[in-house]
XYZ file of C-alpha atoms in Angstrom:
468
model
C -52.201 -26.862 1.671
C -53.878 -30.271 1.794
C -56.938 -30.430 4.045
C -56.912 -34.228 4.314
C -54.280 -36.925 4.419
C -55.919 -38.861 1.564
C -55.383 -36.021 -0.945
C -51.857 -35.446 0.362
C -51.046 -39.156 0.111
C -52.319 -39.232 -3.472
C -49.883 -36.452 -4.324
C -47.037 -38.357 -2.640
C -47.893 -41.590 -4.424
C -48.093 -39.860 -7.792
C -44.702 -38.235 -7.273
C -46.047 -34.698 -7.670
C -44.532 -33.799 -4.292
C -41.482 -35.128 -2.454
C -41.577 -35.932 1.231
C -38.290 -34.271 2.165
C -39.550 -31.024 0.627
C -42.764 -31.312 2.631
C -40.886 -31.830 5.891
C -38.495 -28.980 5.123
C -41.489 -26.754 4.443
C -42.907 -27.544 7.873
C -39.514 -26.902 9.500
C -39.299 -23.525 7.785
C -42.801 -22.607 8.923
C -42.071 -23.707 12.499
C -39.091 -21.375 12.505
C -41.118 -18.576 10.919
C -43.829 -18.871 13.586
C -41.591 -19.569 16.544
C -43.276 -16.704 18.414
C -46.287 -18.990 18.939
C -44.158 -21.064 21.346
C -46.005 -24.183 20.182
C -42.923 -26.407 19.961
C -40.602 -27.066 22.879
C -38.278 -29.106 20.693
C -38.103 -29.784 16.948
C -36.579 -32.982 15.573
C -35.412 -31.399 12.319
C -32.547 -33.617 11.143
C -34.243 -36.769 12.390
C -37.489 -35.892 10.582
C -35.631 -35.239 7.321
C -33.740 -38.537 7.566
C -36.957 -40.400 8.224
C -38.604 -38.610 5.291
C -35.874 -39.912 2.970
C -36.365 -43.525 4.072
C -40.169 -43.298 3.875
C -39.931 -41.727 0.404
C -38.065 -44.844 -0.701
C -40.875 -47.003 0.690
C -43.440 -44.881 -1.159
C -41.482 -45.220 -4.415
C -41.380 -48.988 -3.914
C -45.093 -49.171 -3.075
C -44.372 -50.525 0.400
C -45.290 -47.573 2.612
C -47.559 -47.717 5.650
C -51.061 -46.333 6.078
C -49.763 -43.006 7.462
C -46.697 -42.680 5.242
C -45.459 -39.107 5.266
C -48.009 -37.797 7.780
C -46.122 -35.247 9.878
C -47.235 -35.384 13.500
C -46.433 -33.385 16.640
C -46.583 -34.894 20.129
C -47.922 -33.204 23.229
C -45.132 -33.004 25.791
C -46.726 -35.561 28.100
C -46.509 -38.419 25.579
C -43.294 -40.446 25.702
C -41.029 -40.988 22.694
C -38.033 -43.228 23.231
C -34.643 -41.484 23.462
C -36.341 -38.073 23.305
C -36.956 -35.635 26.103
C -40.375 -35.391 27.735
C -41.211 -32.944 30.512
C -45.005 -32.486 30.719
C -43.971 -28.816 30.326
C -42.721 -28.866 33.910
C -39.418 -27.886 35.440
C -39.539 -31.004 37.605
C -38.817 -33.187 34.549
C -36.272 -30.813 33.055
C -33.718 -32.723 30.981
C -35.442 -36.110 31.383
C -35.160 -38.499 28.424
C -37.790 -41.192 27.943
C -36.653 -44.824 27.982
C -39.597 -46.025 25.903
C -42.283 -44.841 23.511
C -45.981 -44.614 24.239
C -47.978 -47.363 22.556
C -49.788 -44.736 20.469
C -46.454 -43.376 19.239
C -45.149 -46.849 18.369
C -48.265 -47.480 16.303
C -47.879 -44.188 14.403
C -44.252 -44.957 13.623
C -45.103 -48.489 12.504
C -47.317 -46.969 9.797
C -44.553 -44.563 8.669
C -45.714 -41.333 10.276
C -43.016 -38.730 10.959
C -42.723 -37.214 14.444
C -41.536 -33.631 13.975
C -41.304 -32.455 17.592
C -42.783 -32.149 21.055
C -45.437 -29.581 21.751
C -45.967 -27.183 24.623
C -48.881 -27.780 26.993
C -50.186 -26.754 30.385
C -47.928 -28.262 33.042
C -48.937 -31.895 33.628
C -51.959 -31.187 31.408
C -53.515 -29.003 34.103
C -55.119 -25.971 32.524
C -57.513 -24.581 29.939
C -55.372 -21.877 28.339
C -51.802 -23.193 27.963
C -50.601 -20.421 30.266
C -49.431 -22.848 32.966
C -46.399 -24.203 31.107
C -42.992 -23.782 32.741
C -41.791 -22.726 29.271
C -44.217 -19.876 28.722
C -47.672 -19.607 27.165
C -48.639 -20.740 23.680
C -50.254 -18.080 21.480
C -53.328 -18.666 19.351
C -52.106 -18.576 15.712
C -55.381 -17.013 14.574
C -55.015 -14.064 16.938
C -51.798 -13.992 18.913
C -53.211 -11.899 21.751
C -55.544 -14.806 22.604
C -54.979 -18.186 24.236
C -55.139 -21.356 22.119
C -56.973 -23.271 24.849
C -55.551 -26.045 26.949
C -54.107 -28.186 28.037
C -53.246 -29.375 24.504
C -52.755 -25.786 23.346
C -49.455 -26.429 21.587
C -50.988 -29.345 19.681
C -53.987 -27.298 18.519
C -51.872 -24.247 17.670
C -49.409 -26.330 15.628
C -52.182 -27.894 13.546
C -54.077 -24.610 13.092
C -50.861 -22.825 12.011
C -50.005 -25.641 9.557
C -46.808 -26.553 11.385
C -47.682 -30.265 11.047
C -50.486 -32.327 9.517
C -51.836 -33.541 12.852
C -50.952 -33.754 16.512
C -51.604 -36.044 19.434
C -52.982 -34.492 22.588
C -54.467 -35.818 25.793
C -57.954 -35.128 27.102
C -58.762 -35.351 30.815
C -61.670 -32.896 30.944
C -61.740 -31.271 27.507
C -58.054 -30.702 26.828
C -58.320 -31.764 23.166
C -61.794 -30.473 22.337
C -61.604 -27.022 23.957
C -58.389 -25.965 22.134
C -59.822 -27.439 18.922
C -62.825 -25.145 19.334
C -60.557 -22.146 20.001
C -58.420 -22.792 16.899
C -60.959 -23.999 14.334
C -59.618 -27.558 14.230
C -61.095 -31.017 14.839
C -60.422 -32.561 18.260
C -61.457 -36.069 19.300
C -61.666 -37.640 22.766
C -62.123 -41.422 22.363
C -64.088 -43.857 24.489
C -62.092 -44.442 27.663
C -59.817 -47.436 27.106
C -59.866 -47.390 23.321
C -56.335 -45.924 23.243
C -53.656 -47.276 25.545
C -52.426 -44.857 28.212
C -49.034 -46.597 28.277
C -46.478 -43.818 27.832
C -48.855 -40.997 28.739
C -47.674 -39.123 31.834
C -50.670 -39.526 34.121
C -52.788 -36.695 35.483
C -56.145 -38.329 36.261
C -55.844 -41.994 35.356
C -59.570 -42.762 35.216
C -60.164 -39.751 32.933
C -57.073 -39.411 30.679
C -57.222 -40.379 27.011
C -54.858 -39.765 24.093
C -56.532 -38.456 20.944
C -55.868 -36.574 17.686
C -56.181 -32.942 16.665
C -56.517 -32.594 12.886
C -57.902 -30.474 10.061
C -60.603 -32.992 9.157
C -62.838 -35.648 10.693
C -61.493 -38.058 8.081
C -57.937 -37.665 9.376
C -58.985 -38.003 13.018
C -60.788 -41.225 12.155
C -57.761 -42.551 10.263
C -55.347 -41.811 13.112
C -57.696 -43.427 15.614
C -57.876 -46.594 13.511
C -54.091 -46.845 13.904
C -53.505 -45.911 17.557
C -56.484 -47.636 19.195
C -56.714 -51.240 20.306
C -55.714 -53.626 23.091
C -52.346 -53.306 24.786
C -50.677 -55.625 27.261
C -49.126 -52.610 29.015
C -52.510 -51.052 29.883
C -55.052 -53.175 31.713
C -57.763 -50.548 31.127
C -57.408 -50.829 27.338
C -60.423 -52.305 25.551
C -60.026 -55.883 24.257
C -60.667 -54.995 20.593
C -60.301 -52.146 18.114
C -63.491 -50.132 17.775
C -62.666 -49.374 14.131
C -63.459 -53.016 13.320
C -67.129 -52.420 14.071
C -69.352 -51.888 11.043
C -71.360 -48.652 11.148
C -74.397 -47.623 9.140
C -76.099 -44.374 10.147
C -79.888 -44.426 9.935
C -81.351 -41.789 7.640
C -83.340 -40.285 10.491
C -81.271 -39.736 13.618
C -82.530 -38.934 17.081
C -80.342 -36.195 18.540
C -80.574 -34.560 21.931
C -79.298 -31.203 23.083
C -78.975 -30.343 26.750
C -81.259 -27.456 27.660
C -79.091 -26.263 30.529
C -76.073 -25.729 28.247
C -77.826 -23.130 26.130
C -79.714 -21.540 29.031
C -76.481 -20.984 30.936
C -75.803 -17.331 31.735
C -72.166 -17.758 30.738
C -72.753 -18.746 27.121
C -71.866 -16.220 24.414
C -74.989 -15.067 22.575
C -73.472 -15.594 19.107
C -72.451 -19.157 19.978
C -75.930 -19.838 21.336
C -77.561 -18.471 18.156
C -75.260 -20.471 15.872
C -75.917 -23.630 17.872
C -79.696 -23.184 17.714
C -79.461 -22.562 13.950
C -77.649 -25.884 13.622
C -80.438 -27.540 15.617
C -83.009 -26.168 13.177
C -80.872 -27.195 10.211
C -80.742 -30.773 11.487
C -84.515 -30.765 11.940
C -84.985 -29.483 8.392
C -82.901 -32.448 7.193
C -85.439 -34.791 8.749
C -83.681 -35.630 12.004
C -85.549 -35.769 15.287
C -83.810 -33.206 17.503
C -85.137 -33.057 21.047
C -84.381 -31.091 24.167
C -83.175 -33.076 27.174
C -82.461 -31.910 30.701
C -79.349 -32.417 32.789
C -79.996 -30.507 36.023
C -76.717 -31.959 37.325
C -74.768 -29.699 34.913
C -73.562 -27.329 37.685
C -72.093 -30.334 39.527
C -70.004 -31.641 36.612
C -67.019 -29.349 37.120
C -66.878 -29.735 40.947
C -67.136 -33.523 40.595
C -64.406 -33.533 37.979
C -62.034 -31.412 40.045
C -62.507 -33.354 43.268
C -61.768 -36.660 41.522
C -58.979 -35.546 39.184
C -57.094 -33.636 41.874
C -57.285 -36.710 44.095
C -55.819 -38.834 41.305
C -53.204 -36.178 40.538
C -52.132 -36.100 44.180
C -51.353 -39.799 43.913
C -49.907 -39.791 40.394
C -47.564 -36.858 40.948
C -46.143 -38.199 44.212
C -43.488 -40.020 42.160
C -41.859 -36.716 41.179
C -39.756 -36.229 44.279
C -36.396 -34.963 42.993
C -34.637 -38.111 44.152
C -34.802 -40.480 41.188
C -34.971 -38.355 38.024
C -35.647 -34.852 36.834
C -35.048 -31.702 38.854
C -33.323 -31.891 42.262
C -32.978 -28.820 44.461
C -29.336 -27.898 45.081
C -30.340 -26.501 48.485
C -31.571 -29.769 49.974
C -30.059 -31.027 53.214
C -31.057 -34.659 53.613
C -33.780 -36.722 51.919
C -36.937 -35.076 53.300
C -35.605 -31.556 52.851
C -34.543 -32.325 49.253
C -37.974 -33.716 48.373
C -39.809 -30.731 49.873
C -37.558 -28.171 48.190
C -37.487 -29.974 44.820
C -41.283 -30.168 44.621
C -41.740 -26.621 45.929
C -39.273 -25.124 43.457
C -40.098 -27.191 40.367
C -43.890 -27.553 40.370
C -45.869 -24.585 39.071
C -48.599 -22.761 40.975
C -51.534 -24.580 39.363
C -49.986 -28.024 39.835
C -49.312 -27.278 43.502
C -52.897 -26.095 43.920
C -54.300 -29.322 42.480
C -51.944 -31.577 44.445
C -52.965 -29.838 47.675
C -56.664 -30.009 46.783
C -56.327 -33.698 45.973
C -54.446 -34.455 49.182
C -57.121 -32.577 51.141
C -60.102 -34.447 49.638
C -58.372 -37.779 50.316
C -57.402 -36.949 53.884
C -58.912 -38.525 56.983
C -62.089 -36.758 57.983
C -62.709 -35.325 54.511
C -62.639 -38.445 52.317
C -66.345 -39.194 52.829
C -67.373 -35.553 52.573
C -65.630 -34.938 49.247
C -64.018 -37.858 47.413
C -66.604 -40.499 48.260
C -69.470 -38.111 47.528
C -67.917 -37.107 44.186
C -67.693 -40.774 43.180
C -71.420 -41.145 43.892
C -72.205 -38.059 41.805
C -70.010 -39.441 39.018
C -72.036 -42.640 39.004
C -75.277 -40.657 38.916
C -74.052 -38.625 35.929
C -72.936 -41.817 34.184
C -76.333 -43.426 34.717
C -78.196 -40.311 33.565
C -76.082 -40.035 30.402
C -76.456 -43.736 29.607
C -80.227 -43.295 29.967
C -80.115 -40.541 27.323
C -78.556 -42.953 24.850
C -81.298 -45.524 25.347
C -83.386 -43.342 23.036
C -80.815 -40.993 21.432
C -78.129 -41.558 18.836
C -76.127 -38.470 19.808
C -75.941 -35.580 22.254
C -74.846 -32.176 20.947
C -73.724 -29.088 22.858
C -71.561 -26.063 22.198
C -67.950 -27.130 22.811
C -67.187 -24.049 24.886
C -69.279 -21.192 26.319
C -67.090 -18.586 24.570
C -64.307 -18.050 22.060
C -60.584 -17.884 22.812
C -60.065 -15.284 25.528
C -57.172 -12.808 25.892
C -53.931 -13.962 27.473
C -53.991 -13.319 31.222
C -57.748 -12.717 31.218
C -58.651 -15.606 33.538
C -55.325 -16.724 34.984
C -55.931 -14.878 38.262
C -59.330 -16.548 38.815
C -59.093 -20.375 38.945
C -62.872 -20.804 39.152
C -63.473 -18.915 35.894
C -60.744 -20.988 34.267
C -62.195 -24.257 35.546
C -65.634 -23.345 34.156
C -64.132 -23.366 30.652
C -64.620 -27.148 30.868
C -68.310 -27.046 31.789
C -69.531 -28.611 28.510
C -66.635 -30.988 27.924
C -66.139 -32.779 31.274
C -69.291 -34.889 30.899
C -67.580 -37.095 28.302
C -64.624 -37.716 30.639
C -66.757 -38.338 33.709
C -68.758 -40.936 31.758
C -65.903 -42.279 29.595
C -67.910 -41.625 26.429
C -66.458 -40.470 23.102
C -66.840 -36.839 22.048
C -65.617 -34.715 19.178
C -65.425 -30.975 18.538
C -65.791 -29.776 14.965
C -65.889 -26.164 13.756
C -69.354 -24.593 13.897
C -68.840 -20.942 13.001
C -66.846 -17.738 13.260
C -67.578 -15.112 15.896
C -67.825 -11.392 15.145
C -64.476 -11.104 16.946
C -62.979 -13.103 14.070
C -62.414 -16.271 16.093
C -63.808 -19.780 15.519
C -65.954 -21.857 17.841
C -67.037 -25.473 17.741
C -69.929 -27.823 18.269
C -69.438 -30.919 20.411
C -70.999 -34.273 19.560
C -71.090 -37.091 22.095
C -72.016 -40.731 21.493
C -72.566 -43.776 23.662
C -69.667 -45.884 24.932
C -67.701 -47.630 22.169
C -69.722 -45.919 19.413
C -66.697 -43.971 18.197
C -67.165 -45.086 14.570
C -70.791 -44.003 14.591
C -69.674 -40.651 16.031
C -67.121 -40.169 13.245
C -69.746 -40.971 10.604
C -72.123 -38.321 11.955
C -69.349 -35.749 12.482
C -68.251 -36.273 8.870
C -71.804 -35.714 7.661
C -72.157 -32.613 9.836
C -68.867 -31.206 8.534
C -69.708 -31.569 4.853
């Protein structure tokens, strides 16, 4: 099994492996591990046909930069003439009329899309137990969750059902499942990847990003999918991969004291993290402790703002224009109420109601407006860190993958899974999770690295060094 696309591509170019055989191997493995429930739909025949045409390009020396890379798509990323549901009953049977910009850019470089991947409904969750199509299992220990909301994406990569997958990250939904499955998960600078074709949850937080086996592959995929887009006014005006990066020999790295002093952090993860801190110091880097007393406010701020945005974004799913429509409806208003009540899952309803509440008259100033002020304070505080620091490091998650059903009855415990990851989304800064160690329970956990806005290339360079 190839751990990087570059070695795999070399084998393709040399003719030592054939692309159709590779794709068939993935299809066989997807069938063999169907119990994981990672894929909602597999594009078997289509993937094999595309493999044949790309093999011809490879033989002729005309193949794209991602030729033969087999990629899965999270089920909230649109692919023209293919179904997309955000793992929700309300979009049951809906076929997309266009492809997301990120998908178009993958296809233009001869990647192969092998299927759509299960996720928490509308990307709302940290365990992939909120899908209308059942939970995804962690391939490393099937009694555990794979993380969420991009749990299907992480599980598919970890189980070698595809080379890489695209996920979306609103508060940690790429990095947390990467930590739980021993993969690499990257959340880009906000705006570096177009959100055109991503079914919106929290529009000022959402970003598409890759889950891979290596930092090298994540960096390669980002160099393809990022860049300006006329369909997304929040997209940055230039590709960040065009920026030259040279890491100084001596880096200044900060770690947030409150993250390792938290009562909720697993002791083995804390010990492994502190060992990494000492290792970096022994390599000559200046690793300093910084304080973020606002840490307890990150998750509440995130949930007030994202639920408000979700309340607005999900209002379009009314059962009248597309997707699920209740057969019991009598008249327009009754049909809308019944369709939304029957087709949205419990967690989605909870967040829509929370968002509607914090935006309502009399509560807007008390909740939404106040959360925006806290967001700005956190942004300013984090920017101030990077005036003197090159990177911030934290554990990716406070624990390892937890048992299925362990936290589903307690939303607060589930929401706190994002305590270390939401800072990057609140601030818009890039962050990556790479494997750090293996717990005594036999499960992996990751370390998160965050960089300043638009320093994605610098982040990749350091993550690559830290991974080697």
